[in-house]
Coordinates of C-alpha atoms and ligand atoms in Angstrom, one line a residue:
Chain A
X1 CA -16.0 -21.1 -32.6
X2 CA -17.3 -18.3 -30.7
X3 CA -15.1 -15.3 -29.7
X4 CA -17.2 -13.2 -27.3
X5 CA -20.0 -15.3 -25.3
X6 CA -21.9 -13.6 -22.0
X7 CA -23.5 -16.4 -20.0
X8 CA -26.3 -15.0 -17.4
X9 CA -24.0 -11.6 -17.0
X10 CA -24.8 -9.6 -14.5
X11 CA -23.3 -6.1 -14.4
X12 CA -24.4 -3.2 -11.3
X13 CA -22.7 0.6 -10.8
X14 CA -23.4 0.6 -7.0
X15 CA -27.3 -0.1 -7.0
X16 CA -28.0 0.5 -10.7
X17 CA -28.5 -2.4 -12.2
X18 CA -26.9 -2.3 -15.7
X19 CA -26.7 -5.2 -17.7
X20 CA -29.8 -7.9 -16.8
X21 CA -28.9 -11.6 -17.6
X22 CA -27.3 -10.7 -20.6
X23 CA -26.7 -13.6 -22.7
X24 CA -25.1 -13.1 -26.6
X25 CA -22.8 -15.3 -28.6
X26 CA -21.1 -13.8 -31.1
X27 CA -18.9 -16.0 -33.7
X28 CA -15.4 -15.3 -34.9
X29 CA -15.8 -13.3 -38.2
X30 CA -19.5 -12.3 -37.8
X31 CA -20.4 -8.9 -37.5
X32 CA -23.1 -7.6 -35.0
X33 CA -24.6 -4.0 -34.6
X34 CA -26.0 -3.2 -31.4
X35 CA -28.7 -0.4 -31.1
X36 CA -30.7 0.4 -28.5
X37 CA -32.3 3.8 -26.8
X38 CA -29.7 6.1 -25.4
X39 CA -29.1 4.9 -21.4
X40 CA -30.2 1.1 -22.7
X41 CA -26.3 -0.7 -21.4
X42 CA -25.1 -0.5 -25.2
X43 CA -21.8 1.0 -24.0
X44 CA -21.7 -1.0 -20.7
X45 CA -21.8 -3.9 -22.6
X46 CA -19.3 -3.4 -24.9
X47 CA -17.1 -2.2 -22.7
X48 CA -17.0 -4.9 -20.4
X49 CA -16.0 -7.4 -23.6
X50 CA -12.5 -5.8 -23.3
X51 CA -12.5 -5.3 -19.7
X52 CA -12.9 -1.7 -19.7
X53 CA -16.0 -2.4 -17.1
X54 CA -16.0 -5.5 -14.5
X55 CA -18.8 -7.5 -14.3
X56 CA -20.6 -9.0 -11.4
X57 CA -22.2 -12.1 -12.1
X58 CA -22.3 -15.0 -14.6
X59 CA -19.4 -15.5 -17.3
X60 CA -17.9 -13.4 -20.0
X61 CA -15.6 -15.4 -22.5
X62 CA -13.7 -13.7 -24.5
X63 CA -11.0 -15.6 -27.6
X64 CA -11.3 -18.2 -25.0
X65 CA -11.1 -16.7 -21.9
X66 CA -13.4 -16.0 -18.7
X67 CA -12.9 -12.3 -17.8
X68 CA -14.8 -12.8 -14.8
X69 CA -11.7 -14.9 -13.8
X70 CA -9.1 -13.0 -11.7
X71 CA -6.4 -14.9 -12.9
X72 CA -7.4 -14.1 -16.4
X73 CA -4.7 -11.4 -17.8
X74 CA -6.8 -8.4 -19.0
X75 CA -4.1 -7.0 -21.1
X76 CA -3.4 -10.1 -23.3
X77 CA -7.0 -10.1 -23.9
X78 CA -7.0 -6.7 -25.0
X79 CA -4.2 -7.5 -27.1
X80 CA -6.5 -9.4 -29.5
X81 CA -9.8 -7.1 -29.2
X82 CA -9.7 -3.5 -30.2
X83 CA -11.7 -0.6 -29.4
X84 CA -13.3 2.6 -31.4
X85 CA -14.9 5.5 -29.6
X86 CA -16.7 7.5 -29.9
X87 CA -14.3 10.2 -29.0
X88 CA -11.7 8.5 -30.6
X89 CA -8.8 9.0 -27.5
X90 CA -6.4 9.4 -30.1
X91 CA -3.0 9.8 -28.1
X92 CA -3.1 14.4 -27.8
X93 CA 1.0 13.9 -27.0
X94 CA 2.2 11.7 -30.6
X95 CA 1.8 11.9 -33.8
X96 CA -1.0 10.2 -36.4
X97 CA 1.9 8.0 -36.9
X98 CA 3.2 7.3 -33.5
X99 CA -0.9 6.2 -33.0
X100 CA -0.4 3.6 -34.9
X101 CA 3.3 2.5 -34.0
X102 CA 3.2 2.8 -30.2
X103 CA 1.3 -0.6 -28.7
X104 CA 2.8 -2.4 -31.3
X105 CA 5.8 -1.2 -30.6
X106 CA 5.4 -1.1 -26.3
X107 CA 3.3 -4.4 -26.3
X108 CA 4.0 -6.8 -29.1
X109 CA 7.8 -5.3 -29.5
X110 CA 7.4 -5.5 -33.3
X111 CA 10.3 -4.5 -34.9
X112 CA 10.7 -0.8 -35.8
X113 CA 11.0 -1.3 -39.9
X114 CA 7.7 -3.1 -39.8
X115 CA 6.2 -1.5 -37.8
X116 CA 6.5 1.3 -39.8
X117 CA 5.7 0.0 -43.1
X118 CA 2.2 -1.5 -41.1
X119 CA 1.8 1.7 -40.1
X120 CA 2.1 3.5 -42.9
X121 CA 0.3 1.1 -45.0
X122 CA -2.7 1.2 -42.2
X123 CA -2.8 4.6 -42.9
X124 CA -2.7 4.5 -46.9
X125 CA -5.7 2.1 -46.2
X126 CA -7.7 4.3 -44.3
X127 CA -6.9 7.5 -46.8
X128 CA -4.5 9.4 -43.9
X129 CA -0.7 8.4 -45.0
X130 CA -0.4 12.1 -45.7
X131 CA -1.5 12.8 -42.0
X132 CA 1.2 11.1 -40.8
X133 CA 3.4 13.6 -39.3
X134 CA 0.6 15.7 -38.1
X135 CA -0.7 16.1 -34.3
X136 CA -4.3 14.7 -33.1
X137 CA -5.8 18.5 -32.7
X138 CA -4.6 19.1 -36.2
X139 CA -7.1 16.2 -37.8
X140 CA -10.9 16.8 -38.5
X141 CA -12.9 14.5 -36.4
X142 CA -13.8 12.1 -39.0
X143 CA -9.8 11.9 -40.1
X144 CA -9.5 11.5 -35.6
X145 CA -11.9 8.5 -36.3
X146 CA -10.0 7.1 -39.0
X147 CA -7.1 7.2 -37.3
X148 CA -8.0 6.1 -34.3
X149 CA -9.5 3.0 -36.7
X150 CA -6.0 2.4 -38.2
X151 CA -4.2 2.4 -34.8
X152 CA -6.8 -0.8 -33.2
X153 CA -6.1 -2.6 -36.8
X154 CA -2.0 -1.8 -35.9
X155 CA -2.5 -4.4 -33.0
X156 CA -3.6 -7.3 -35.7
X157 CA -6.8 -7.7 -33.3
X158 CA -9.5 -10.9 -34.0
X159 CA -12.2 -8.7 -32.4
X160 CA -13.2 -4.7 -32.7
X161 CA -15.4 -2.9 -30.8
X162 CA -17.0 0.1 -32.2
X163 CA -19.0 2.1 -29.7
X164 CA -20.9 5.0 -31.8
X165 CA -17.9 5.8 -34.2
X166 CA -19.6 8.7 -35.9
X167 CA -22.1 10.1 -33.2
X168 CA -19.4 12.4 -32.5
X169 CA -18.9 13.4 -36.6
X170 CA -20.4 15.8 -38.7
X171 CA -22.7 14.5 -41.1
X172 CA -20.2 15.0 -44.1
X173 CA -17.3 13.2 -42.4
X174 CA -19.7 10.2 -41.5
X175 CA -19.5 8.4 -45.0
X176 CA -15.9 7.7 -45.0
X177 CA -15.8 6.2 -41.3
X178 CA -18.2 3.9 -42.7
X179 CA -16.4 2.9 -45.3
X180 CA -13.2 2.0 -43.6
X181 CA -15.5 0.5 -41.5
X182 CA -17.0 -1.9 -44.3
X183 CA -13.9 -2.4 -45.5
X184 CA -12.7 -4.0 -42.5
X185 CA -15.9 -6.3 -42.2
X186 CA -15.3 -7.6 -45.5
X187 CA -12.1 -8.9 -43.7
X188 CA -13.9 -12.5 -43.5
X189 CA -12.0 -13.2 -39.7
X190 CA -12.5 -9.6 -38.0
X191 CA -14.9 -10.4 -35.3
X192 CA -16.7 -6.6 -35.0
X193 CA -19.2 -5.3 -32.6
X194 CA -20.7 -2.1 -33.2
X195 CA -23.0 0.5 -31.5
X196 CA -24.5 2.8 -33.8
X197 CA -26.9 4.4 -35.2
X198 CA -26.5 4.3 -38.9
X199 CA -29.2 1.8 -39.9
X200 CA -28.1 1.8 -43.6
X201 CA -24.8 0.6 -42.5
X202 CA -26.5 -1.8 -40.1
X203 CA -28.2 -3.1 -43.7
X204 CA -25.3 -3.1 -45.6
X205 CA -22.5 -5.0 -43.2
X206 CA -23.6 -6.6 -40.1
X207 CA -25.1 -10.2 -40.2
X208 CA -27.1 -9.7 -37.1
X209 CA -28.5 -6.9 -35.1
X210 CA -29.2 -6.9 -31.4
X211 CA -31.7 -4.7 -30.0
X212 CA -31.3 -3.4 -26.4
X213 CA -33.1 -1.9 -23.6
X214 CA -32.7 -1.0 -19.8
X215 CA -30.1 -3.1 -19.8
X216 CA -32.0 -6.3 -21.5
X217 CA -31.1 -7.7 -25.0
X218 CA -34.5 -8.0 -26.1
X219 CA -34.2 -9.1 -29.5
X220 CA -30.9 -11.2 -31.5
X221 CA -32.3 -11.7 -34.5
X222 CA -30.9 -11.6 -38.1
X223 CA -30.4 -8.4 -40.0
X224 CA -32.8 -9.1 -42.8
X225 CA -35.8 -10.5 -40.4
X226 CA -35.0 -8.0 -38.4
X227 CA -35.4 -5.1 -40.9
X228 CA -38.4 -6.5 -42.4
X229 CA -40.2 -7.1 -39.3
X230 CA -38.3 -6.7 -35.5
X231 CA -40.4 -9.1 -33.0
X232 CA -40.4 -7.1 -30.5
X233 CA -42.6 -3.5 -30.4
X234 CA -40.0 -1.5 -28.8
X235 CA -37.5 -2.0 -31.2
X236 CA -39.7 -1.6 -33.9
X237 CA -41.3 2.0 -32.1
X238 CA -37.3 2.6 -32.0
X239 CA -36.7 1.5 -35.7
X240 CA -39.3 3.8 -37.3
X241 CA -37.5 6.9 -34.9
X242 CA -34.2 6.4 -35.9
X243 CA -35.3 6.2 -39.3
X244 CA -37.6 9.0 -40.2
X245 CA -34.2 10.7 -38.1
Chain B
X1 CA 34.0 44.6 -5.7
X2 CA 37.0 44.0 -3.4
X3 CA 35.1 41.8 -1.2
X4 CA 34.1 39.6 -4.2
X5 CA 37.7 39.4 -5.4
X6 CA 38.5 38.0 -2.1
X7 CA 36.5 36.1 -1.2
X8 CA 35.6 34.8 -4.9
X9 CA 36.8 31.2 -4.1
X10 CA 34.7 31.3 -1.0
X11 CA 31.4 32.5 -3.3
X12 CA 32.5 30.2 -6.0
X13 CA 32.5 27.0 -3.3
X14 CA 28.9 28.1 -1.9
X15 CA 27.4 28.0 -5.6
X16 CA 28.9 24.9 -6.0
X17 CA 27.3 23.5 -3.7
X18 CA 23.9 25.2 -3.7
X19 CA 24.1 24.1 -7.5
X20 CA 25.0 20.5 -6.4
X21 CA 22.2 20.5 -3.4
X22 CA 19.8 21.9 -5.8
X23 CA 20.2 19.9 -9.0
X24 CA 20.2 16.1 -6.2
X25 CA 17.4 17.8 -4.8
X26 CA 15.3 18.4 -8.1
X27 CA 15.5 15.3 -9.7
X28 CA 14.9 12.9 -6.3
X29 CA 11.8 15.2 -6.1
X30 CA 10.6 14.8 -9.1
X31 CA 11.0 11.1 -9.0
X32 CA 9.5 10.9 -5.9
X33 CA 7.0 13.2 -6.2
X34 CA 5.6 11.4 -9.5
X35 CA 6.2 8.0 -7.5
X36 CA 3.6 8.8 -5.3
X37 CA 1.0 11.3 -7.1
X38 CA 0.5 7.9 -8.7
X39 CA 0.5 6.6 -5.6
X40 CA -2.9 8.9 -4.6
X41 CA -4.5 7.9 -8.4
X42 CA -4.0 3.9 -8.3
X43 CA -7.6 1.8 -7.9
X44 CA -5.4 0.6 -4.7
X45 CA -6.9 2.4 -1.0
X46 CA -3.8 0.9 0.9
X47 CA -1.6 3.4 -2.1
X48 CA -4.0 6.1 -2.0
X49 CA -3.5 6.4 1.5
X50 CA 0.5 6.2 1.8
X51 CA 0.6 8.9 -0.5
X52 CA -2.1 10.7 0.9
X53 CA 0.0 10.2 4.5
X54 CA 3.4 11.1 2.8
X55 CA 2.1 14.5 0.8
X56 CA 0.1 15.9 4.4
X57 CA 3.4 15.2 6.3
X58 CA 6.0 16.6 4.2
X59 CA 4.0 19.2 2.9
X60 CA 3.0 20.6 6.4
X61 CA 6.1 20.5 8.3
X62 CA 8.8 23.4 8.1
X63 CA 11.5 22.6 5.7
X64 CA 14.0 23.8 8.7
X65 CA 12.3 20.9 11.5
X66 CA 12.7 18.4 8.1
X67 CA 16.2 19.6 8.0
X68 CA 17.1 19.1 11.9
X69 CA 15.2 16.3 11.9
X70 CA 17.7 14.8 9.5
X71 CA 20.8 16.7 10.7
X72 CA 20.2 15.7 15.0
X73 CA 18.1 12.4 14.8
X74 CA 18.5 10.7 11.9
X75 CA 22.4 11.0 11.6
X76 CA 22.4 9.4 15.4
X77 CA 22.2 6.2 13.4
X78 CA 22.9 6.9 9.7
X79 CA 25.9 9.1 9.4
X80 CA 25.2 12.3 7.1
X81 CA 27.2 15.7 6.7
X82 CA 25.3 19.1 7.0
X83 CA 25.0 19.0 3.4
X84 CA 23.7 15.5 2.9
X85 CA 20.9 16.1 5.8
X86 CA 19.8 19.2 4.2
X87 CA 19.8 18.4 0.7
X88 CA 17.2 15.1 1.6
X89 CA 15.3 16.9 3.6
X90 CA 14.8 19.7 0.7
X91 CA 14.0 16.9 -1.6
X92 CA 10.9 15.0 0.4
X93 CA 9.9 18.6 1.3
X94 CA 10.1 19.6 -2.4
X95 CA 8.7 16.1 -3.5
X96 CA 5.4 16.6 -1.3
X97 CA 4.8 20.2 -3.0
X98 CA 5.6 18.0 -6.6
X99 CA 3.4 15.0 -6.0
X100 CA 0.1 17.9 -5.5
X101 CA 1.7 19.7 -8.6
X102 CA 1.5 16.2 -10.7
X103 CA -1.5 14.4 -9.3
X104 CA -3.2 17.7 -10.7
X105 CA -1.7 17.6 -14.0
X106 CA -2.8 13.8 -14.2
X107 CA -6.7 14.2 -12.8
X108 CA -6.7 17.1 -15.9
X109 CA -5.1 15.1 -18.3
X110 CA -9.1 13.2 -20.3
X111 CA -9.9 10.3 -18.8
X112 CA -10.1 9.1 -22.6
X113 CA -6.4 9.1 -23.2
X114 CA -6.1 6.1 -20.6
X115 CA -9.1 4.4 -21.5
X116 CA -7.4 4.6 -25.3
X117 CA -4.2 3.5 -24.2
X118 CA -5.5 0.3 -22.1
X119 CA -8.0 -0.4 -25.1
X120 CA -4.9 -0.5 -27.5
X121 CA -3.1 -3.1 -24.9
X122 CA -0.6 -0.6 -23.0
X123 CA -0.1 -1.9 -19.6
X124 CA -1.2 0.6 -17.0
X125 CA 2.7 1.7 -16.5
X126 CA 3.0 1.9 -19.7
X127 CA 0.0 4.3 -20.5
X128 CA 1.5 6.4 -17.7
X129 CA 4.7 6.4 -18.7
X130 CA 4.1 7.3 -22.7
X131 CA 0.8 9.3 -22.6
X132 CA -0.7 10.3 -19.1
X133 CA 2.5 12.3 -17.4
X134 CA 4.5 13.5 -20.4
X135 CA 1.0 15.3 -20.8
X136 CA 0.8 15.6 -17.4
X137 CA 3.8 17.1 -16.8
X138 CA 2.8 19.5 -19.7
X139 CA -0.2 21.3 -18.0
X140 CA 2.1 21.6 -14.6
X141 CA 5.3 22.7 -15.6
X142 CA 4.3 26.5 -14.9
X143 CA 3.5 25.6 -10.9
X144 CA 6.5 22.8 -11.4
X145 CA 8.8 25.9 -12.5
X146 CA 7.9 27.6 -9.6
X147 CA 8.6 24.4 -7.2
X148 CA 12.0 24.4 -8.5
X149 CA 12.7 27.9 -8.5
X150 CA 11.0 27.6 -5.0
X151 CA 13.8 24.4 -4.1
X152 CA 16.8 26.5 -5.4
X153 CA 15.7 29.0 -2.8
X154 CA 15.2 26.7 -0.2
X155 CA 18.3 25.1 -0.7
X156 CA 19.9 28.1 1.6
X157 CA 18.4 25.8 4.8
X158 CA 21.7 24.3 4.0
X159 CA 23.5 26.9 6.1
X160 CA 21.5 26.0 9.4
X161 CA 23.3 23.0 9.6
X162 CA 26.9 23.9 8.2
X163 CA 25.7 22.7 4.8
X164 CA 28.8 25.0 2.9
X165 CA 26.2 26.4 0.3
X166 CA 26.3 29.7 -1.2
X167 CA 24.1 30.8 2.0
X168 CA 26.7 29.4 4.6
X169 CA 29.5 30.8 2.9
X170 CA 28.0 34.3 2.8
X171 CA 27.1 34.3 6.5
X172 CA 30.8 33.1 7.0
X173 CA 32.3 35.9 5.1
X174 CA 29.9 38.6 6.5
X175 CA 31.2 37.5 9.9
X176 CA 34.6 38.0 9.0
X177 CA 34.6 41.0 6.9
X178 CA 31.8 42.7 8.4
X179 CA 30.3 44.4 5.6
X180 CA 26.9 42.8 5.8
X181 CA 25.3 44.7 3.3
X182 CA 27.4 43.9 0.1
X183 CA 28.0 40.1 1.4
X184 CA 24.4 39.3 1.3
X185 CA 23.9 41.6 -2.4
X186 CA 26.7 39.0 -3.6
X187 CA 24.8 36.3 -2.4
X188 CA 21.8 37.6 -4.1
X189 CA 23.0 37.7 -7.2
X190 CA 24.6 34.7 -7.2
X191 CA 21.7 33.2 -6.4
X192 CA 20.0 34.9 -10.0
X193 CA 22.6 33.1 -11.6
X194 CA 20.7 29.9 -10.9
X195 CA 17.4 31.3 -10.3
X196 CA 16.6 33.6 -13.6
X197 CA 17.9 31.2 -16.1
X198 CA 16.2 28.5 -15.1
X199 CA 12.8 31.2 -15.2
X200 CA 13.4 31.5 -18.5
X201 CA 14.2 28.3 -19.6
X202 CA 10.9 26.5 -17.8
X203 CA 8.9 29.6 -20.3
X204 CA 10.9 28.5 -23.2
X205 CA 9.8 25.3 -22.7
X206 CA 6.2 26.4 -22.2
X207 CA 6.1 27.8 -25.5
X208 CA 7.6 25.0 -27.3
X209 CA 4.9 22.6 -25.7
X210 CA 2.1 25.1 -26.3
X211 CA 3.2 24.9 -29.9
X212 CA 3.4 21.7 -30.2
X213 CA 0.1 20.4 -29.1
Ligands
ADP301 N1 -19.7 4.7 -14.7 C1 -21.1 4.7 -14.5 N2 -21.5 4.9 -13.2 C2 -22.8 4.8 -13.0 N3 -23.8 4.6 -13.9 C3 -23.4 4.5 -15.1 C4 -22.0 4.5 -15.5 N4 -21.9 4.3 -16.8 C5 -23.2 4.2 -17.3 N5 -24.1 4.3 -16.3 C6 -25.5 4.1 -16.4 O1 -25.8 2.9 -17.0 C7 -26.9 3.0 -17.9 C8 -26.4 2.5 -19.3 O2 -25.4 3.4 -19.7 P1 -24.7 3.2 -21.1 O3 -24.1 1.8 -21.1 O4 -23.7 4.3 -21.3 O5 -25.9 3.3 -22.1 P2 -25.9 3.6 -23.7 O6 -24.5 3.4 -24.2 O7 -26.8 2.5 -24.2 O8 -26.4 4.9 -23.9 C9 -27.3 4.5 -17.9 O9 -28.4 4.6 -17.1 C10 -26.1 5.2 -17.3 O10 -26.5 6.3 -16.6
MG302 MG1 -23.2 4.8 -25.2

């Protein structure tokens, strides 16, 4: 079954046409990296499978549901997809802990004791139960990341969204993003998403790889034909960039 | 010092109910001010513009017309004491100058920090509620301090309409005893009682939040 699906989407800000007849399935459990030049819609697309961005035309169906439907209810869609930044928005006023506890807490009303133990067991997984009690501003960015990993995976989600987790990282803290990362793509029902720019991850985890521009998906093709030879020129001109990077 | 001892029950009544104005006052400001700073932030024009409407009014009218207003007109129709008139009109007055104070807190709090919360599934209220003000309120309680210290002040447009606040009280024993002068130094310091503390207590406060972000 597929969990996201854009049929003929259509997505402007004012005049600026953003997304062009975007059309992508993605099944539950796969894994897709999306790359593209900077400005290409990589973001705007992402962000509209969770809502984050409204869409003009054609159909967007998300677990089941048409989110170009007004009577679809955004937040129980966002329930089941989760989202990484690039700037992680890790909560400034609660603690690593509190991250992780506080939707599950506020929107699926687990109860406190489990919630805690998820929590904290979230946070053994992604090499921060030690972080716990500490403040967002007192975390390194890639230990932000993690976090901010650990509290989307707190909501039990069957999709993630990652929009450039480590752009924002120094190259040292990169690695273990990653690896949380692969961790949770081994996960054989996460449904994941993922913007980057780390083409060795792209490699390693995803099973397909989109290529983007001005707003076009240009090429869907698998990871390996796409490595070994992308059909389109632009994305292989891209390929060789990023990779002599 | 004679004129304290006796009129002290006379003081003592006026702070009571300069306390009692000022504490009703404070917190139906702050509710309402919050209510509709949000107001001016939802997606909703018809929202933006009642609060827009309500801040420009309240904000721009004399406190004492607010009070009258209440005290001649509206208590044609809704019976309210000096006191009652007064203290409402000090709290939509105050609220006005608190909805400004909070809508700036909010527009400075990231835009990331909602994005995150409705990403993780919190309703809009809910992001509000647990992440947006309580960081909001953070970066304006030094102008929110000085709103309240600013209401406890205010609150002497009580005497104008026979409000019995510490104000009132003072003007009713200058009348009597005629010594002006140490009446109104009385009244002053009384008025320190409630002013200085709660100074100190909004910079306490700012400390401890500094230090814990
Ligand atoms: N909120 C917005 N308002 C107007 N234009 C936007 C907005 N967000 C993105 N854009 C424009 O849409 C295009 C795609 O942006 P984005 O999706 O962020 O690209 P990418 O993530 O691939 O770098 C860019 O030209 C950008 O300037
Ligand atoms: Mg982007």
């Amino acid at each position: 079954m597929s969990m996201i699906e854009f049929k003929n989407v259509e997505k402007y800000y004012g005049d600026f046409h953003a997304l062009k007849n975007v059309n992508l399935k993605i099944d539950e459990g796969e894994t897709v990296v999306l790359i593209g030049p900077s400005g290409s819609g990589k973001s705007t697309l992402i962000r509209t499978v969770n809502g984050l961005e409204e869409i003009e035309e054609g159909q967007l169906l998300v677990n089941g549901f048409d989110l170009h439907d007004p009577k679809t209810d955004m937040n129980r869609i966002r329930k089941n997809v989760g989202m990484v930044f690039q700037h992680f928005n890790l909560y400034d006023n609660k603690t690593t802990l509190e991250n992780v506890m506080l939707a599950p807490r506020l929107v699926l009303k687990r109860d406190e004791a489990e919630n805690k133990k998820l929590a904290m067991e979230l946070l053994e997984k992604v090499g921060l139960a030690d972080k716990a009690a500490n403040m967002p501003s007192e975390l390194s960015g890639g230990q932000k990341q993690r976090a901010a990993i650990a509290r989307s995976l707190a909501m039990q989600p069957k999709a993630l969204l990652f929009d450039e987790p480590t752009s924002a990282l120094d190259p040292e803290m990169i690695g273990d993003v990653l690896d949380v990362m692969r961790d949770i793509a081994k996960d054989s029902a996460m449904t994941m998403l993922v913007v980057t720019h780390e083409m060795s991850f792209a490699k390693a985890v995803a099973d397909r790889v989109i290529f983007m521009a001005e707003g076009q998906i240009l090429e869907d093709s698998t990871t390996k034909e796409f490595f070994e030879k992308p059909k389109e020129v632009r994305a292989q001109k891209f390929l060789s960039q990023v990779e002599h990077h | 010092m004679a004129l304290l001892q006796n009129n002290f029950p006379t003081f003592l009544q006026g702070f009571g109910y300069t306390l009692l104005s000022s504490i009703i006052a404070l917190i139906g400001s702050m509710i309402l001010g919050t209510g509709f700073a949000i107001m001016q932030i939802l997606p909703q024009k018809w929202a933006q513009v009642i609060g827009n409407v309500y801040v420009q009014v309240f904000r721009n009218i004399p406190l004492l017309i607010i009070t009258f207003f209440f005290f001649l007109v509206v208590s044609k129709y809704v019976k309210m004491s000096g006191f009652t008139s007064g203290t409402v009109a000090l709290m939509l007055y105050t609220s006005a100058f608190i909805a400004e104070t909070v809508r700036a807190g909010i527009l400075s709090v990231d835009g990331g920090q909602m994005e995150g919360a409705r990403a993780n599934g919190l309703s809009f209220a809910q992001a509000m509620q647990h992440i947006i003000l309580p960081q909001a309120f953070r970066i304006a309680l030094p102008s929110l301090g000085n709103q309240f210290i600013n209401l406890v002040k205010n609150s002497s447009i009580l005497a104008f309409v026979g409000g019995l606040d510490l104000m009132y009280q003072g003007n009713m024993v200058a009348a009597n005893t005629f010594d002006t002068f140490s009446t109104y130094i009385i009244v002053a310091i009384f008025y320190l009682i409630l002013t200085l503390p709660l100074s100190y207590y909004i910079q306490h406060l700012e400390h401890k939040l500094k230090r814990a972000l």
